[in-house]
Amino acid sequence: MARVSIKNIAEKLGISSASVSLVLNGKGKNGRISEELTAKILQTAKEMNYRPNMAARSLKTGLSKTIGLLVADVSNPFFAKLARHIENAADKKNYQVMFGSSDESCVKFSKLANLFIEKSVDGVIVAPTTGCDSVIMQIEASGIPTVMVDRTVEDIPVSSVVINNYDAAYRVATHLINEGCRRIGFMAYNMELSNIKKRHEGYLAALKEAGLPTDDHLVKSVCFENFEENIQKELDSLLSYNVDSIVFATNRVGLQSLSTLQKSNRIGNLKFGSIDNPDEYKISGIPIISVEQPIEELGNRALELLYRRINDPKYKVVETVYLQGTLVL
Amino acid sequence: MARVSIKNIAEKLGISSASVSLVLNGKGKNGRISEELTAKILQTAKEMNYRPNMAARSLKTGLSKTIGLLVADVSNPFFAKLARHIENAADKKNYQVMFGSSDESCVKFSKLANLFIEKSVDGVIVAPTTGCDSVIMQIEASGIPTVMVDRTVEDIPVSSVVINNYDAAYRVATHLINEGCRRIGFMAYNMELSNIKKRHEGYLAALKEAGLPTDDHLVKSVCFENFEENIQKELDSLLSYNVDSIVFATNRVGLQSLSTLQKSNRIGNLKFGSIDNPDEYKISGIPIISVEQPIEELGNRALELLYRRINDPKYKVVETVYLQGTLVL
DNA sequence: CTGAAAGCGCTTACAG
DNA sequence: CTGAAAGCGCTTACAG
């Protein structure tokens, strides 16, 4: 029941715990510990079923071999996949991941960030929500490398990995235009998030380039609370303005909208575009022009940047990595 | 940059670190520390931006305020939602969650379990995979309460929270029969998992009760590797045996199958049933009779059982909680 | 080649 | 009402 410690092993063998620690950490070389002792220690450790106590090690070394992942909602398929890819990448470097969902609330975000700090995670990957800039800087200030993913905050010196959101929306909208759409709605859920803002800009740029008028009535932003009802309301509004197509800024918005439209049998001849291409679309039977995000790559790159900083505290380069999404018809 | 410790606060105030610790832990009452000192300590802690070091606390108390969640794959929508609900429930009790995906591999499962032990999580929630019984017992043996979720292993004394899988499959199959189906296929992916096994039994029972013959050719189990191709192959086989309907044992099997059938335009007059009702179905437009799992409740109950055991080491009751799924047409 | 010792930041009995 | 001290399980300079 009680865990066996390095000291237990040392006592059993009648040697010092220093030797045991050294061997168990593979630092027995450099002519330090004799081969036979090394072997004996290793064997005894195995026999006694020794397992290092990370809390003790972490206290001493300051490293926990854990990273924190702070997203908007792990159950959102985008973040769920991202979490999985980050898990995989982290595992390769012998890190485990602890997660938290902010629900786009700055208060929750801050609470979770503080817990990560208290638990001495070695680094954190965050999908920043509006207004959390200072929280991110606090994480960094307490010595924990941080990288942003999916979204970025431009005025803080922290690296990020995002897709080219402007371009993604631009391509989707342009495609719809080429298919003959003239009144294209845009449905988002929080215009203040960097990624959404860029998507909005890309959408507008496509319209302008095609010489189409932009119309504020065709741009909707629903809030996170009462999501379902709000979507319904904004859809009603869009339809009353006679849109012939809608661009969804995120999978969540898209899924809820499609589901609402389908229920009320109002899909008709509407065309759809979307940033992010969740599995749901693939099976929906509804043709949707979407930009699929390279989620695995997002996760890998974020972890890479983080790992670099964890292992080299002097490395201070701040970069924003833009990945290209793929247009899927 | 450097974190401030209890000692720093004590020095600044010219008092002992014991007093600081007591106050910060809310144990300053019992006439222990004077009101003014208490106030002064609290204020100084805030001023200096003190944050407890969990590694140190954990080393001393043996508690990490962290639980481990070990599922098959966090990116699977079922587990992603489960993770989220467990996160919420854990948060209410001031626990954070660390996760890992086993990919149904016993080796990975064991590796992750060991990491959880090393990191001294206070408890773990697992979706057991085949052959991991002994690993679960090891977790328990190292003093960490464990509860199983979604699946159970009957011959080990560990509590679990599952849905009534037998009943769920029985209801789905019966419903198909009532709708006139006579050749009902069953598509699963690992017949050795407790939940899948039960679902298979429920399916068989429904056929028997209706006086329909059971036919091994109509029961398929694909393996985790080369998932897509295998599904394709087994679907071909099922169709060649002239099924008029298929029951999918899990969302993953169902989604892949539907997507494959849809691509090759072979949905035709087939009817479908499924255990688990992911959002994908709702939007697919394909009518599917499914049993929706009470995922939130699964998570809540699992955490509840775990919490009980964490807080009362003497509590040894082993129970299996069966929740009822909801038939959705 | 090996051991004794200090210290990471906490908590908690113990002594006053 | 408060302080001095031990100890959780490690790692790592230091001394030999």
Short mmCIF file of C-alpha atoms in Angstrom, two decimals, chain A residues 99-310:
data_model
loop_
_atom_site.label_atom_id
_atom_site.label_comp_id
_atom_site.label_asym_id
_atom_site.label_seq_id
_atom_site.Cartn_x
_atom_site.Cartn_y
_atom_site.Cartn_z
CA PHE A 99 -6.94 20.50 -19.27
CA GLY A 100 -9.49 23.13 -18.47
CA SER A 101 -12.40 24.75 -20.31
CA SER A 102 -12.93 28.48 -20.01
CA ASP A 103 -16.34 28.65 -21.68
CA GLU A 104 -15.00 31.93 -23.06
CA SER A 105 -15.20 33.40 -19.60
CA CYS A 106 -12.29 35.49 -18.51
CA VAL A 107 -12.96 34.69 -14.88
CA LYS A 108 -12.83 30.96 -15.47
CA PHE A 109 -9.81 31.41 -17.67
CA SER A 110 -8.02 33.21 -14.92
CA LYS A 111 -8.98 30.68 -12.30
CA LEU A 112 -7.71 27.80 -14.40
CA ALA A 113 -4.52 29.64 -15.24
CA ASN A 114 -3.82 30.14 -11.56
CA LEU A 115 -4.36 26.49 -10.83
CA PHE A 116 -1.90 25.62 -13.55
CA ILE A 117 0.61 27.94 -11.97
CA GLU A 118 0.07 26.45 -8.52
CA LYS A 119 0.50 22.99 -9.90
CA SER A 120 3.76 24.04 -11.49
CA VAL A 121 2.97 22.92 -14.99
CA ASP A 122 6.02 23.22 -17.18
CA GLY A 123 4.19 25.08 -19.89
CA VAL A 124 0.73 25.98 -21.03
CA ILE A 125 -1.11 26.05 -24.32
CA VAL A 126 -4.11 28.35 -24.38
CA ALA A 127 -6.91 29.36 -26.70
CA PRO A 128 -7.19 32.90 -25.41
CA THR A 129 -10.59 34.38 -24.81
CA THR A 130 -11.42 38.08 -24.91
CA GLY A 131 -9.82 40.12 -22.21
CA CYS A 132 -7.45 37.51 -20.91
CA ASP A 133 -4.27 39.20 -22.12
CA SER A 134 -3.12 40.10 -18.66
CA VAL A 135 -3.77 36.60 -17.40
CA ILE A 136 -1.53 35.18 -20.08
CA MET A 137 1.15 37.63 -19.11
CA GLN A 138 0.79 36.52 -15.50
CA ILE A 139 1.41 32.95 -16.47
CA GLU A 140 4.53 34.00 -18.31
CA ALA A 141 5.54 36.24 -15.40
CA SER A 142 5.49 33.32 -13.05
CA GLY A 143 8.05 31.67 -15.26
CA ILE A 144 5.82 29.33 -17.22
CA PRO A 145 6.21 29.39 -21.01
CA THR A 146 2.93 29.87 -22.79
CA VAL A 147 1.81 29.54 -26.38
CA MET A 148 -1.50 30.47 -27.88
CA VAL A 149 -3.33 28.27 -30.31
CA ASP A 150 -6.31 28.75 -32.63
CA ARG A 151 -6.44 32.40 -31.62
CA THR A 152 -3.89 35.05 -30.98
CA VAL A 153 -3.64 38.26 -29.05
CA GLU A 154 -1.61 40.66 -31.03
CA ASP A 155 -0.37 43.06 -28.45
CA ILE A 156 1.34 40.64 -26.11
CA PRO A 157 4.76 39.10 -26.69
CA VAL A 158 3.65 35.49 -26.74
CA SER A 159 3.94 33.03 -29.61
CA SER A 160 0.92 31.56 -31.28
CA VAL A 161 -0.12 29.00 -33.84
CA VAL A 162 -3.23 29.75 -35.84
CA ILE A 163 -4.65 29.17 -39.26
CA ASN A 164 -4.83 31.97 -41.73
CA ASN A 165 -8.34 32.91 -40.77
CA TYR A 166 -8.65 35.88 -43.05
CA ASP A 167 -7.69 33.81 -46.01
CA ALA A 168 -9.93 30.92 -45.02
CA ALA A 169 -13.03 33.09 -44.87
CA TYR A 170 -12.03 34.89 -48.01
CA ARG A 171 -11.77 31.67 -49.92
CA VAL A 172 -15.05 30.30 -48.67
CA ALA A 173 -16.91 33.49 -49.47
CA THR A 174 -15.28 33.81 -52.85
CA HIS A 175 -16.26 30.30 -53.68
CA LEU A 176 -19.87 31.03 -52.85
CA ILE A 177 -19.75 34.12 -55.00
CA ASN A 178 -18.36 32.11 -57.89
CA GLU A 179 -21.26 29.76 -57.49
CA GLY A 180 -23.60 32.66 -58.03
CA CYS A 181 -24.41 33.73 -54.49
CA ARG A 182 -25.10 37.42 -54.10
CA ARG A 183 -26.53 37.85 -50.63
CA ILE A 184 -24.19 36.06 -48.33
CA GLY A 185 -24.87 36.04 -44.62
CA PHE A 186 -22.14 35.73 -42.02
CA MET A 187 -22.86 34.05 -38.73
CA ALA A 188 -20.35 34.27 -35.90
CA TYR A 189 -20.48 34.06 -32.18
CA ASN A 190 -18.04 36.50 -30.71
CA MET A 191 -16.63 39.13 -32.95
CA GLU A 192 -13.97 40.08 -30.47
CA LEU A 193 -12.01 36.87 -30.69
CA SER A 194 -9.04 37.31 -32.96
CA ASN A 195 -9.88 34.36 -35.14
CA ILE A 196 -13.48 35.39 -35.63
CA LYS A 197 -12.50 38.96 -36.36
CA LYS A 198 -10.14 37.83 -39.09
CA ARG A 199 -12.76 35.59 -40.55
CA HIS A 200 -15.14 38.48 -40.68
CA GLU A 201 -12.56 40.60 -42.43
CA GLY A 202 -11.89 37.89 -44.98
CA TYR A 203 -15.57 37.58 -45.68
CA LEU A 204 -15.91 41.33 -46.19
CA ALA A 205 -12.87 41.43 -48.43
CA ALA A 206 -14.31 38.76 -50.69
CA LEU A 207 -17.55 40.68 -51.08
CA LYS A 208 -15.77 43.90 -51.82
CA GLU A 209 -13.48 42.34 -54.32
CA ALA A 210 -16.47 40.93 -56.15
CA GLY A 211 -18.10 44.33 -56.13
CA LEU A 212 -20.91 43.14 -53.87
CA PRO A 213 -22.32 45.53 -51.32
CA THR A 214 -21.71 44.71 -47.68
CA ASP A 215 -24.67 44.91 -45.42
CA ASP A 216 -24.52 44.92 -41.64
CA HIS A 217 -27.87 43.19 -41.50
CA LEU A 218 -26.27 40.14 -43.01
CA VAL A 219 -23.61 39.85 -40.32
CA LYS A 220 -24.69 38.23 -37.10
CA SER A 221 -22.92 37.54 -33.87
CA VAL A 222 -24.67 35.45 -31.27
CA CYS A 223 -23.50 35.18 -27.72
CA PHE A 224 -22.53 32.08 -25.87
CA GLU A 225 -25.49 32.05 -23.49
CA ASN A 226 -28.83 30.81 -24.77
CA PHE A 227 -26.96 29.71 -27.80
CA GLU A 228 -29.74 27.72 -29.37
CA GLU A 229 -32.38 30.43 -29.14
CA ASN A 230 -30.05 33.13 -30.33
CA ILE A 231 -29.06 31.14 -33.37
CA GLN A 232 -32.70 30.64 -34.16
CA LYS A 233 -33.39 34.34 -33.87
CA GLU A 234 -30.47 35.39 -36.02
CA LEU A 235 -31.33 32.82 -38.64
CA ASP A 236 -34.85 34.16 -38.83
CA SER A 237 -33.41 37.58 -39.30
CA LEU A 238 -30.97 36.48 -42.01
CA LEU A 239 -33.70 34.70 -43.92
CA SER A 240 -35.98 37.70 -43.68
CA TYR A 241 -33.23 39.66 -45.40
CA ASN A 242 -33.31 37.12 -48.21
CA VAL A 243 -29.83 35.68 -47.99
CA ASP A 244 -29.02 33.09 -50.61
CA SER A 245 -26.17 31.63 -48.60
CA ILE A 246 -24.52 31.74 -45.18
CA VAL A 247 -20.92 31.53 -44.06
CA PHE A 248 -20.52 30.04 -40.60
CA ALA A 249 -17.57 31.35 -38.67
CA THR A 250 -17.12 28.23 -36.54
CA ASN A 251 -18.24 24.63 -36.41
CA ARG A 252 -20.41 25.30 -33.39
CA VAL A 253 -22.31 28.05 -35.12
CA GLY A 254 -22.58 26.00 -38.25
CA LEU A 255 -23.84 22.86 -36.59
CA GLN A 256 -26.44 24.62 -34.54
CA SER A 257 -27.62 26.62 -37.52
CA LEU A 258 -27.89 23.66 -39.83
CA SER A 259 -29.67 21.65 -37.25
CA THR A 260 -32.14 24.47 -36.65
CA LEU A 261 -32.75 24.99 -40.35
CA GLN A 262 -33.17 21.31 -40.94
CA LYS A 263 -35.69 20.93 -38.17
CA SER A 264 -37.83 23.71 -39.58
CA ASN A 265 -37.33 22.53 -43.14
CA ARG A 266 -35.84 25.76 -44.33
CA ILE A 267 -32.66 24.58 -45.98
CA GLY A 268 -34.22 25.08 -49.41
CA ASN A 269 -31.77 26.37 -51.93
CA LEU A 270 -29.49 27.98 -49.43
CA LYS A 271 -25.79 27.43 -49.89
CA PHE A 272 -23.40 27.14 -47.02
CA GLY A 273 -19.81 27.88 -46.26
CA SER A 274 -17.93 27.27 -43.05
CA ILE A 275 -14.62 27.66 -41.38
CA ASP A 276 -13.71 24.35 -39.80
CA ASN A 277 -15.02 21.09 -41.14
CA PRO A 278 -16.24 18.84 -38.34
CA ASP A 279 -17.22 15.24 -38.97
CA GLU A 280 -20.81 16.27 -38.57
CA TYR A 281 -20.72 18.07 -41.90
CA LYS A 282 -19.35 15.08 -43.70
CA ILE A 283 -22.30 13.01 -42.76
CA SER A 284 -24.96 15.69 -43.00
CA GLY A 285 -25.61 15.22 -46.68
CA ILE A 286 -25.87 18.99 -46.95
CA PRO A 287 -23.24 20.34 -49.31
CA ILE A 288 -21.03 22.77 -47.43
CA ILE A 289 -17.98 24.57 -48.65
CA SER A 290 -15.61 24.53 -45.77
CA VAL A 291 -12.06 25.18 -44.83
CA GLU A 292 -10.71 22.24 -42.95
CA GLN A 293 -8.21 23.10 -40.28
CA PRO A 294 -4.97 21.17 -39.96
CA ILE A 295 -5.74 20.37 -36.34
CA GLU A 296 -2.96 17.87 -35.86
CA GLU A 297 -0.45 20.32 -37.21
CA LEU A 298 -1.82 23.07 -34.98
CA GLY A 299 -1.29 20.87 -31.97
CA ASN A 300 2.12 19.68 -33.04
CA ARG A 301 3.44 23.12 -33.77
CA ALA A 302 2.07 24.57 -30.55
CA LEU A 303 3.74 21.83 -28.57
CA GLU A 304 6.94 22.27 -30.49
CA LEU A 305 7.12 25.97 -29.70
CA LEU A 306 6.31 25.26 -26.10
CA TYR A 307 8.87 22.51 -25.79
CA ARG A 308 11.53 24.73 -27.22
CA ARG A 309 10.91 27.35 -24.60
CA ILE A 310 10.64 24.89 -21.74
#
